[in-house]
PDB file of C-alpha atoms in Angstrom:
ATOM      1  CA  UNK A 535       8.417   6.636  29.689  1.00  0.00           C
ATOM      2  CA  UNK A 536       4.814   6.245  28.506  1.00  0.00           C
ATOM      3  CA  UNK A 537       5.610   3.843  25.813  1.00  0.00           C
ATOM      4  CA  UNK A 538       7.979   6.147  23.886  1.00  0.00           C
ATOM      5  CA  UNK A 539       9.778   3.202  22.317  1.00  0.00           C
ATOM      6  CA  UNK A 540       6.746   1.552  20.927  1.00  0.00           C
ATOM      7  CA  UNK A 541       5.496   4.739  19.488  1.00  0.00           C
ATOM      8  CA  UNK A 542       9.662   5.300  18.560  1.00  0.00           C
ATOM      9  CA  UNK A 543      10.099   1.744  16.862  1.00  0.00           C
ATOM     10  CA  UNK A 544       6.322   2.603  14.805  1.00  0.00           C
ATOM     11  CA  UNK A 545       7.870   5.567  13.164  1.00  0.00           C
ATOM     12  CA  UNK A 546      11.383   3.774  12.709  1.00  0.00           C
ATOM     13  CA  UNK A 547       9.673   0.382  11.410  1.00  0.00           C
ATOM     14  CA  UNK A 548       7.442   2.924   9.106  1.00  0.00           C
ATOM     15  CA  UNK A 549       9.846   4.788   7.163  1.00  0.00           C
ATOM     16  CA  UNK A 550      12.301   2.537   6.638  1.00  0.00           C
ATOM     17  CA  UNK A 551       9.968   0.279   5.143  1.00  0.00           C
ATOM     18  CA  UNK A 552       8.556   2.687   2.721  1.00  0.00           C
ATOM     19  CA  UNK A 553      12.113   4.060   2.049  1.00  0.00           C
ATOM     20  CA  UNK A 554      13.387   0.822   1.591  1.00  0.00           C
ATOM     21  CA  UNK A 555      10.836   0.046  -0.741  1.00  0.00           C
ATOM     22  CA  UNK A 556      11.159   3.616  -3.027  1.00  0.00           C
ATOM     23  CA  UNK A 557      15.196   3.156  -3.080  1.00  0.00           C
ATOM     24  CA  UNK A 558      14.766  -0.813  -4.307  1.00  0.00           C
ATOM     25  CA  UNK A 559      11.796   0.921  -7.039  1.00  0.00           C
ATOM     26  CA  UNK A 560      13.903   3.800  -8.239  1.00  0.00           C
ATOM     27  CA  UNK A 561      17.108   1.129  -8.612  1.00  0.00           C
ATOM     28  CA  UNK A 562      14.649  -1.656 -10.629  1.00  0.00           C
ATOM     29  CA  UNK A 563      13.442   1.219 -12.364  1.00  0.00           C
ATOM     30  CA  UNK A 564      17.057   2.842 -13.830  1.00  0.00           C
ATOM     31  CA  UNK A 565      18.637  -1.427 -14.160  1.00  0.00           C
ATOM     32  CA  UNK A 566      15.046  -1.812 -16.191  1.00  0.00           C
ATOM     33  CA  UNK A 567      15.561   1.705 -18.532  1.00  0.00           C
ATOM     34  CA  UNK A 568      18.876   0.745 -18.708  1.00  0.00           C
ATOM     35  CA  UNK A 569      19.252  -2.370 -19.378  1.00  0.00           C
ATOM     36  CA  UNK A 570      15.833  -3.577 -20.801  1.00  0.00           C
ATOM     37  CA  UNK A 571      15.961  -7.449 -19.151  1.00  0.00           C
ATOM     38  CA  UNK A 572      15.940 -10.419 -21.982  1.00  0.00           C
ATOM     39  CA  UNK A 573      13.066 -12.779 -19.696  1.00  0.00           C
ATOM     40  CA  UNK A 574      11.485 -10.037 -16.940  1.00  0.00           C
ATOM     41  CA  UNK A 575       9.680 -12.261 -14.706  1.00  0.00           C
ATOM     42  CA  UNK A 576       7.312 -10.112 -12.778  1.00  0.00           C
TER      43      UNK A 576
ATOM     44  CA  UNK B1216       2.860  15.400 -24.153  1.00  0.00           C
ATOM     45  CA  UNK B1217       2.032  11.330 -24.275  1.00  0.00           C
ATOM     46  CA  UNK B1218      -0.094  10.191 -21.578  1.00  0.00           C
ATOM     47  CA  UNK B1219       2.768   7.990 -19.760  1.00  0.00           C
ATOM     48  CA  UNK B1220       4.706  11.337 -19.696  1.00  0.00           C
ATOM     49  CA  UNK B1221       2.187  13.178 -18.021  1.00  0.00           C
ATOM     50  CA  UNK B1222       1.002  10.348 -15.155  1.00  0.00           C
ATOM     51  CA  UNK B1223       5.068  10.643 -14.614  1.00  0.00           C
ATOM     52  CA  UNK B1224       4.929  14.514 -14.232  1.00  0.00           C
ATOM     53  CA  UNK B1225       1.649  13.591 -11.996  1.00  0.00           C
ATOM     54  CA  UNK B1226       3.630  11.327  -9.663  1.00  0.00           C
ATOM     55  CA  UNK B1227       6.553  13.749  -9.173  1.00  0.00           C
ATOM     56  CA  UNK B1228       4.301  16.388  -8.217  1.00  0.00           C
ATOM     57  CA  UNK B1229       2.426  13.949  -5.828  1.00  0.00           C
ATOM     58  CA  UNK B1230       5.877  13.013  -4.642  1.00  0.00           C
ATOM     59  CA  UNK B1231       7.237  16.534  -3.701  1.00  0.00           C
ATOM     60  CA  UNK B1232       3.704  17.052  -1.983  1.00  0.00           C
ATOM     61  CA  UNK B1233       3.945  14.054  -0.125  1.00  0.00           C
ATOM     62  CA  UNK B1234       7.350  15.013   1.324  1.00  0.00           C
ATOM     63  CA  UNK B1235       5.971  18.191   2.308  1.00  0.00           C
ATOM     64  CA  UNK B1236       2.859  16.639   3.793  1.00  0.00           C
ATOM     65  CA  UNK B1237       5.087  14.369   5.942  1.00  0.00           C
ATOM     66  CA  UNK B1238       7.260  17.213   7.227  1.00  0.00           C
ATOM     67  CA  UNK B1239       4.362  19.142   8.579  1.00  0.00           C
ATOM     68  CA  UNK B1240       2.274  15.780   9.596  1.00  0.00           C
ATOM     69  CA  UNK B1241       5.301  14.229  11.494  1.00  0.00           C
ATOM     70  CA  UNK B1242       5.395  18.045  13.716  1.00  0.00           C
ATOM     71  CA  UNK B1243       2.155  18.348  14.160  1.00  0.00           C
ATOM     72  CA  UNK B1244       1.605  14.398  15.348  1.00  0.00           C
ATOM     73  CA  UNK B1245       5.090  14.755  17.299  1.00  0.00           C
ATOM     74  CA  UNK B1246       5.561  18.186  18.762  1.00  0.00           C
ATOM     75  CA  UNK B1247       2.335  19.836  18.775  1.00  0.00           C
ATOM     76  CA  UNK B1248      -0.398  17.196  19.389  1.00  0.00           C
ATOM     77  CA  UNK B1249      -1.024  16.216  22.956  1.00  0.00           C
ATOM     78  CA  UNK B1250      -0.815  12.939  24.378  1.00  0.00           C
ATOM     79  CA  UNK B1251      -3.949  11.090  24.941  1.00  0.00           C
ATOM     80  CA  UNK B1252      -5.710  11.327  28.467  1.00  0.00           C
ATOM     81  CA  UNK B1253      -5.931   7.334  28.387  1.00  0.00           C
ATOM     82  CA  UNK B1254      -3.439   6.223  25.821  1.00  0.00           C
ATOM     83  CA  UNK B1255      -0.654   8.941  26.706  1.00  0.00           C
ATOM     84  CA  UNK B1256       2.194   8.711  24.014  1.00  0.00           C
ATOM     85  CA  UNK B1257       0.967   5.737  22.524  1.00  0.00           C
ATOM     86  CA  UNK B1258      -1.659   6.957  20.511  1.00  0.00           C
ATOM     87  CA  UNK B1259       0.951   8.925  18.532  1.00  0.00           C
ATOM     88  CA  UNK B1260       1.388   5.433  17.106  1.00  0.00           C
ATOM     89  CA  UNK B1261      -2.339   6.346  14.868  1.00  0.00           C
ATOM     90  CA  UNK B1262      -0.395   9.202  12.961  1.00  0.00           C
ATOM     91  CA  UNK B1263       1.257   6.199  10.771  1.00  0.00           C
ATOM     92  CA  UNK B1264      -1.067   3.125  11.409  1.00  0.00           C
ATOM     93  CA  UNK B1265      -4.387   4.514  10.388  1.00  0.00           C
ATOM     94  CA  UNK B1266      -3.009   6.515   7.501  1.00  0.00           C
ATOM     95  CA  UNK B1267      -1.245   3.434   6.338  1.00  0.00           C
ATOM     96  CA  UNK B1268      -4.704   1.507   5.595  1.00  0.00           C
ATOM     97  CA  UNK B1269      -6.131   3.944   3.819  1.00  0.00           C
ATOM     98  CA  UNK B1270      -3.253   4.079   1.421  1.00  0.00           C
ATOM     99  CA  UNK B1271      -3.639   0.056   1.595  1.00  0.00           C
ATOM    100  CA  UNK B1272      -7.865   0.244   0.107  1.00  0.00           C
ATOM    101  CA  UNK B1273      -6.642   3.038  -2.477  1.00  0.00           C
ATOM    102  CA  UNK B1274      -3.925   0.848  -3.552  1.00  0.00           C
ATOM    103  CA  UNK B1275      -5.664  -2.284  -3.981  1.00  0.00           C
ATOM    104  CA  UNK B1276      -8.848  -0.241  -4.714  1.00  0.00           C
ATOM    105  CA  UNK B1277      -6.666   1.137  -7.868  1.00  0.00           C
ATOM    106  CA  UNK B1278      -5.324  -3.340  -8.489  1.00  0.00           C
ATOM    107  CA  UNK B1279      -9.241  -4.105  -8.323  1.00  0.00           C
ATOM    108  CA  UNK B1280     -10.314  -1.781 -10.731  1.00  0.00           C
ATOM    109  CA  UNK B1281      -7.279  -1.898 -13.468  1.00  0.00           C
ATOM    110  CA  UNK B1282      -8.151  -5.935 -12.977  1.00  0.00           C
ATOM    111  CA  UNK B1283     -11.712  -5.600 -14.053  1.00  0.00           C
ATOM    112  CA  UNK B1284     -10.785  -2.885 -16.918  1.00  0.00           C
ATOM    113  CA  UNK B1285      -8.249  -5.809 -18.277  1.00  0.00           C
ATOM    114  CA  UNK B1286     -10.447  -8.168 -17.624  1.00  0.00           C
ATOM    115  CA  UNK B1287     -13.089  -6.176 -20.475  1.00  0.00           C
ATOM    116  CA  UNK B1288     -10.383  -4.468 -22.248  1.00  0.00           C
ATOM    117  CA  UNK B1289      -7.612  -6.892 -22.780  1.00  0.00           C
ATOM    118  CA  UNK B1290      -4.806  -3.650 -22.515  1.00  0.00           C
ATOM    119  CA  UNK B1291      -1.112  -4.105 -20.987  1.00  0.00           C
ATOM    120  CA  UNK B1292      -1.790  -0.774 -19.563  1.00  0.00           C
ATOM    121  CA  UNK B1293      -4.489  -2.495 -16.999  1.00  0.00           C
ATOM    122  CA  UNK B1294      -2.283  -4.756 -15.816  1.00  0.00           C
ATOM    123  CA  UNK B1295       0.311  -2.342 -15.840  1.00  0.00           C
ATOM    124  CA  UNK B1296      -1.746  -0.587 -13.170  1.00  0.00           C
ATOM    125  CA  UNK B1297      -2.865  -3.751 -11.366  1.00  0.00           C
ATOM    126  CA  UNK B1298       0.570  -4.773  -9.958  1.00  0.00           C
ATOM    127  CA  UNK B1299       1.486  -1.535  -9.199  1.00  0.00           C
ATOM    128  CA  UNK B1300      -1.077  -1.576  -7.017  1.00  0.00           C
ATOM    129  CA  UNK B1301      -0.957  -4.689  -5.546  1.00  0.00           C
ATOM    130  CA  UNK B1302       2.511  -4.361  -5.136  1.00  0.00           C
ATOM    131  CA  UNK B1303       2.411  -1.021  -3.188  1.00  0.00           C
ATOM    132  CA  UNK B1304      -0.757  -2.409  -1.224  1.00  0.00           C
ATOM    133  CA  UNK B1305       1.709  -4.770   0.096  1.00  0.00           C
ATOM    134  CA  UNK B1306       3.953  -2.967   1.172  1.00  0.00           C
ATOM    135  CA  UNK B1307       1.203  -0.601   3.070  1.00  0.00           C
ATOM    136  CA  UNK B1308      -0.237  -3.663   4.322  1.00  0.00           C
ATOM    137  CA  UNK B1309       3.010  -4.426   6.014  1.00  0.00           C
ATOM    138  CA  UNK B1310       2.993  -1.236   7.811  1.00  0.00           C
ATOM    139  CA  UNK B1311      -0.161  -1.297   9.010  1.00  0.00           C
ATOM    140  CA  UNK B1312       0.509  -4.508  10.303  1.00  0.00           C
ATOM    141  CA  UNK B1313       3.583  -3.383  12.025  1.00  0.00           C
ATOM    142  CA  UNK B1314       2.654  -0.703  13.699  1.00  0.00           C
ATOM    143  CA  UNK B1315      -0.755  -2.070  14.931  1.00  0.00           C
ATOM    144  CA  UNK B1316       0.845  -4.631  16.579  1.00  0.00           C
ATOM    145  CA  UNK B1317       3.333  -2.304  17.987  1.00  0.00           C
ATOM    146  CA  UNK B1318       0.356  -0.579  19.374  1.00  0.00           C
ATOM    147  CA  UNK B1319      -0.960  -3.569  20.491  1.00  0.00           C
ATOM    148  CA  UNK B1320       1.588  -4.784  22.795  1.00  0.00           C
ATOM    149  CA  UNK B1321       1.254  -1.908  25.151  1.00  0.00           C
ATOM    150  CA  UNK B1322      -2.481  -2.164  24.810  1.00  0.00           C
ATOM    151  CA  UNK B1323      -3.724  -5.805  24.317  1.00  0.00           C
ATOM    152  CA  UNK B1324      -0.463  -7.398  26.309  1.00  0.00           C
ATOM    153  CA  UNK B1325       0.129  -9.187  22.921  1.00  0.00           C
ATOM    154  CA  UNK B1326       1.892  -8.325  19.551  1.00  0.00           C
ATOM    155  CA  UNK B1327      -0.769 -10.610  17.903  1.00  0.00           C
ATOM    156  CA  UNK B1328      -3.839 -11.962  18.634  1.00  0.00           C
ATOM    157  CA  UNK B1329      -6.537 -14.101  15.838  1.00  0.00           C
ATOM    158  CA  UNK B1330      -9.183 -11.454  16.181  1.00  0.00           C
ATOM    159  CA  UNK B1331     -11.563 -10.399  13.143  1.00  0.00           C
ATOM    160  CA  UNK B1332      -9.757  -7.269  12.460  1.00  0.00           C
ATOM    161  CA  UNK B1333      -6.314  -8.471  12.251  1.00  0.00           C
ATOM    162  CA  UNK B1334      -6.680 -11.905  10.843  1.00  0.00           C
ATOM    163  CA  UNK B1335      -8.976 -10.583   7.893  1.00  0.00           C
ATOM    164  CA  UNK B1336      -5.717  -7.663   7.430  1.00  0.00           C
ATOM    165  CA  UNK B1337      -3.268 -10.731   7.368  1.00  0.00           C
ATOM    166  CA  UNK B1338      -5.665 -12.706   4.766  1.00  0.00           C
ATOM    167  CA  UNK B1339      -5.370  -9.243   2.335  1.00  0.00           C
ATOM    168  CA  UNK B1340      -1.267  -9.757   2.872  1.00  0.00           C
ATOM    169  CA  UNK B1341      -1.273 -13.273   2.047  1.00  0.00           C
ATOM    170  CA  UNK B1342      -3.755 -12.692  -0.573  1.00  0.00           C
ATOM    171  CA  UNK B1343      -2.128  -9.925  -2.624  1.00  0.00           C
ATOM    172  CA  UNK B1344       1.399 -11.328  -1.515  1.00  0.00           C
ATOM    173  CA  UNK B1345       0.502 -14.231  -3.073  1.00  0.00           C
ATOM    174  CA  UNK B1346      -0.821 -12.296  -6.238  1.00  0.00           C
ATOM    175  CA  UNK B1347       2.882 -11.139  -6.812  1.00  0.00           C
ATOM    176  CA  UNK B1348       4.400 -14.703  -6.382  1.00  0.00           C
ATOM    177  CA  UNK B1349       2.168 -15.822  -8.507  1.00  0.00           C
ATOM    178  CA  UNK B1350       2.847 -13.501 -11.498  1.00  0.00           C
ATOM    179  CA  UNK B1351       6.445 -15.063 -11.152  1.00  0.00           C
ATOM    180  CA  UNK B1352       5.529 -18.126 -11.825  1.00  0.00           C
ATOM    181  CA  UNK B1353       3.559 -17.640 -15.340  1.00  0.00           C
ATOM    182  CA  UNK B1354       5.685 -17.263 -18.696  1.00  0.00           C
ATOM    183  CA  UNK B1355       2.873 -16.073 -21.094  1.00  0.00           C
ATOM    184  CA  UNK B1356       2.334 -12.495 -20.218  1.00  0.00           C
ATOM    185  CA  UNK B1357      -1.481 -12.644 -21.834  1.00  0.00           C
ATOM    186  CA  UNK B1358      -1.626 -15.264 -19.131  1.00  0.00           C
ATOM    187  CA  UNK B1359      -0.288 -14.109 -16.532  1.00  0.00           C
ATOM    188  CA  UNK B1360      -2.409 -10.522 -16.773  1.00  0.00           C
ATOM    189  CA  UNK B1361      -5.385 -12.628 -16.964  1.00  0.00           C
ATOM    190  CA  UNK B1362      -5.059 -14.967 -14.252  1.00  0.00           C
ATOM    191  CA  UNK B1363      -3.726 -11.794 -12.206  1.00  0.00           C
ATOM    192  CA  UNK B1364      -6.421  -9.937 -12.641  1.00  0.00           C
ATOM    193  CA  UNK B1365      -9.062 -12.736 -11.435  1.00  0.00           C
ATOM    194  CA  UNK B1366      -6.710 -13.163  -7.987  1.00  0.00           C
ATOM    195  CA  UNK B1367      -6.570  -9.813  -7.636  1.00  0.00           C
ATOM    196  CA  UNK B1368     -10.432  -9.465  -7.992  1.00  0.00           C
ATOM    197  CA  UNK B1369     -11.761 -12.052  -5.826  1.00  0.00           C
ATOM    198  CA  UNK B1370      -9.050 -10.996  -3.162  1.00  0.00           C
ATOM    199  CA  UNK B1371     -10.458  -7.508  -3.132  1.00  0.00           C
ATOM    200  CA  UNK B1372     -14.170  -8.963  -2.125  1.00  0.00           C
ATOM    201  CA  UNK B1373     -11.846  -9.633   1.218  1.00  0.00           C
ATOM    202  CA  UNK B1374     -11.573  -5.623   1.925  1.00  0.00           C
ATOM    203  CA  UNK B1375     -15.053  -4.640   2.765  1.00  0.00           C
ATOM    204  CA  UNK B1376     -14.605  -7.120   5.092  1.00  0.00           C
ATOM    205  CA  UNK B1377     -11.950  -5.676   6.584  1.00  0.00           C
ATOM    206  CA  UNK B1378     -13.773  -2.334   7.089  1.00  0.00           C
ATOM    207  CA  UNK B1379     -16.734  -3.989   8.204  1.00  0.00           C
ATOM    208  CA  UNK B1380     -15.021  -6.472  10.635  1.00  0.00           C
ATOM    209  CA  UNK B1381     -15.452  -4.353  13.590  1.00  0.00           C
ATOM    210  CA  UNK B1382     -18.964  -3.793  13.183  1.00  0.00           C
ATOM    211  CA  UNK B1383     -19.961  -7.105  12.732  1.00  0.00           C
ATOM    212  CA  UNK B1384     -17.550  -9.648  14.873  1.00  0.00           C
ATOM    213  CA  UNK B1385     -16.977  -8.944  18.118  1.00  0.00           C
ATOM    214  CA  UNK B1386     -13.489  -7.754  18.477  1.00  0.00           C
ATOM    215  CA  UNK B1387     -10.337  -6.389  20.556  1.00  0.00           C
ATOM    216  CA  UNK B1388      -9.989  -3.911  17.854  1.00  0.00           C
ATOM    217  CA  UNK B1389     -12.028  -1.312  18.417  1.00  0.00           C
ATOM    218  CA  UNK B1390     -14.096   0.562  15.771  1.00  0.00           C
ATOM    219  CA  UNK B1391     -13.886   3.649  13.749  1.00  0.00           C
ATOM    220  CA  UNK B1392     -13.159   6.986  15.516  1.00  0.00           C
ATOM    221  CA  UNK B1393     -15.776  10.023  14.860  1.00  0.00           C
ATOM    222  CA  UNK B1394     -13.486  13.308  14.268  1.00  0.00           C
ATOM    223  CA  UNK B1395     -16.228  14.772  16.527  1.00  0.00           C
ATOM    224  CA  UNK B1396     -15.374  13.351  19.470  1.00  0.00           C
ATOM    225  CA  UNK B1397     -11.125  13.899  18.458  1.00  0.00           C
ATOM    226  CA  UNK B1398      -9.520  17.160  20.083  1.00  0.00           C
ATOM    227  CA  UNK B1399      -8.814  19.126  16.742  1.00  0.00           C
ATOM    228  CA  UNK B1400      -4.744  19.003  17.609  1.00  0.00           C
ATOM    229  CA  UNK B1401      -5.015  15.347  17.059  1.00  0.00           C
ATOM    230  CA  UNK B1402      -7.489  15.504  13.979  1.00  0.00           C
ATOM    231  CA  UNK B1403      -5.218  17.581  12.064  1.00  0.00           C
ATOM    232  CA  UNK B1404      -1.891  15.757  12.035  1.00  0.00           C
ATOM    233  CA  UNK B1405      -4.029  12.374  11.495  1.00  0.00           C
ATOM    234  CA  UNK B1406      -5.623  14.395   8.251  1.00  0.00           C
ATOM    235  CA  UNK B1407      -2.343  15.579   7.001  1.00  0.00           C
ATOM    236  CA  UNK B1408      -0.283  12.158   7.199  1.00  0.00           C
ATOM    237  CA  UNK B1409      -3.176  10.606   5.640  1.00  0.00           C
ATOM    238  CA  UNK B1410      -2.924  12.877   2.496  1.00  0.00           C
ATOM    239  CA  UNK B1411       0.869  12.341   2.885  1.00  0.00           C
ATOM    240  CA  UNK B1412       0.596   8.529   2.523  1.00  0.00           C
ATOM    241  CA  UNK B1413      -2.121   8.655  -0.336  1.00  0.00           C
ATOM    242  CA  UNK B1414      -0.005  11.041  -2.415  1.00  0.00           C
ATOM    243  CA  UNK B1415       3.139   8.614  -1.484  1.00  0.00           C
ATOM    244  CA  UNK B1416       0.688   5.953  -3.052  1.00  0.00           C
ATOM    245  CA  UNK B1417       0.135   7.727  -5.632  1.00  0.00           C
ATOM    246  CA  UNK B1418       4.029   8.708  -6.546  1.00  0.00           C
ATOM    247  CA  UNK B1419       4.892   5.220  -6.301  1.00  0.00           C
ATOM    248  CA  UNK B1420       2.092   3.820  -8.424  1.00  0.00           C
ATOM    249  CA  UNK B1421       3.532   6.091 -11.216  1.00  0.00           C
ATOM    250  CA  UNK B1422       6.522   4.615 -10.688  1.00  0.00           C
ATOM    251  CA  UNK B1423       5.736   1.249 -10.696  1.00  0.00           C
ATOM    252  CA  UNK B1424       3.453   1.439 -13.607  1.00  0.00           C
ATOM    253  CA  UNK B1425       6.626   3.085 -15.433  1.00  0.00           C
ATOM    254  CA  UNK B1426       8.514   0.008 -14.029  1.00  0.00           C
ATOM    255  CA  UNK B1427       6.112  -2.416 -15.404  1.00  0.00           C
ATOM    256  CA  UNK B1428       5.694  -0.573 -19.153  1.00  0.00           C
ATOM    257  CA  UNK B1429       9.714  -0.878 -19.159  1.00  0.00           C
ATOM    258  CA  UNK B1430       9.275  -4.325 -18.595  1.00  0.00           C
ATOM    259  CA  UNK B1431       6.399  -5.691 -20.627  1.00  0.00           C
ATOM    260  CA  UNK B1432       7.652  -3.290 -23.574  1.00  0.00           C
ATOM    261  CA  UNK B1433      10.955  -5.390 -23.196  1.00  0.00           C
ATOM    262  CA  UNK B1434       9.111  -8.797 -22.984  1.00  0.00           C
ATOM    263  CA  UNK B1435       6.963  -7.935 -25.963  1.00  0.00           C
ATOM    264  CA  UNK B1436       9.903  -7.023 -27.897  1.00  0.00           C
ATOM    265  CA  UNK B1437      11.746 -10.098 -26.945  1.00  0.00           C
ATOM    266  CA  UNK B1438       8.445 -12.394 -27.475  1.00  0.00           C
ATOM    267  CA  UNK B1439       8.549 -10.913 -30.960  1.00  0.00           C
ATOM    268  CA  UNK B1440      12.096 -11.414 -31.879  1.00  0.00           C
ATOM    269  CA  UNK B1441      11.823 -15.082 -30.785  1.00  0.00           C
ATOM    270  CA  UNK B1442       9.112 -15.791 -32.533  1.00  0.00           C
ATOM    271  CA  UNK B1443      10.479 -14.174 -35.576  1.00  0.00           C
ATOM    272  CA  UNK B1444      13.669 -16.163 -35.180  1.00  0.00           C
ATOM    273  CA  UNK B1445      12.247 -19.565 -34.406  1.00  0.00           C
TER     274      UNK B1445
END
């Protein structure tokens, strides 16, 4: 198959990593608008 | 309109660009390019890889330069900036890494290998990784920004290496392609996802500087009260 599942698992390993990363940002974002935290450690 | 607002009006728009970039990158790379005469399918692998690393140098490009303008200025906004940044460089970083050893499998016969290149990418990773922990770890924000912003600057000196590695180690990797010598179905998708992934960047920065101003506006605030308190 001509390396179709490397080139497969590049696009899956891709985009869930940067989706995964904007859903966790938009959450921290509406907790931290929300509720402002009393000792943000960042 | 306050200058926060607008940088969040700026990231939307670079958001709903980026999804529309992706759409016609991911056809164009998928459907429409053709396989490569040596690499076949594989080389569909660059459409995310390469693009990845350039949103990785804007990123920390972006951490370097809000470091050095704290560094003069002494403004939250700076530092605001720099872990946004860093913070999306890693997470670039980590694709890039991914899907290069993805490619290299296939290629090299390993997933990993200590060559120029890739160990100098890993050092970045560790490097701004590290930048993040670190931030965790300090109490005084003044502090914190401070220290931050000197990591963050003497782990950028590491990224012109990383460009240059090819050029000057001998290495698996090999170097930088000339669009000359690309077939013009393969040129485009490669030009399109890497607009897609710089105005991704670019949404997300806005969104994690808004993170951070929510943040140090709170620890200000609460800085403020205790010290009125106590």
């Amino acid at each position: 198959m001509d390396n179709v599942g490397f080139v497969t698992a590049s696009y899956i390993a891709t985009f869930v990593v940067l989706a995964g990363y904007t859903w966790s940002l938009w959450r921290r974002l509406r907790h931290a608008r929300r509720n402002p935290p009393a000792d943000p450690k960042r | 309109m306050a200058q926060s607002q607008r940088v969040q009006v700026l990231g939307t728009a670079a958001g709903a660009l980026a999804v529309v970039a992706l759409g016609a990158g991911l056809y164009l790379g998928l459907v429409v390019a053709p396989p490569d005469f040596q690499m076949g399918e594989l080389q569909r692998i660059m459409y995310v890889h390469f693009p990845s690393w350039i949103a990785v140098a804007l990123t920390y490009f972006a951490a370097f330069v809000a470091s050095i303008l704290y560094l003069v200025k002494r403004q939250d906004r700076f530092d605001y900036w720099a872990q946004a940044g860093a913070e999306i460089g890693v997470v670039f970083n980590i694709t890039g890494l991914i899907t290069g050893s993805l490619w290299g499998r296939p290629t090299w016969g390993v997933y990993w290998t200590w060559d120029p290149r890739l160990t100098t990418t890993a050092i970045m990773l560790v490097t701004f990784a590290g930048y993040l922990v670190l931030r965790g770890f300090m109490e005084d924000p003044d502090t914190r920004a401070r220290v931050a912003a000197l990591v963050a600057t003497i782990g950028f000196l590491n990224v012109p290496i990383v460009y240059f590695s090819v050029k000057w180690w001998r290495t698996l990797h090999q170097p930088q392609s000339s669009p000359s010598t690309v077939d013009s179905d393969m040129v485009r998708p490669l030009r399109i996802m890497m607009v897609a992934f710089v105005l991704l960047a670019t949404y997300l920065m806005t969104r994690r500087v808004a993170l951070a101003e929510a943040e140090g506006t709170a620890e200000r605030e609460a800085l403020q009260m205790g010290a009125a308190n106590g």
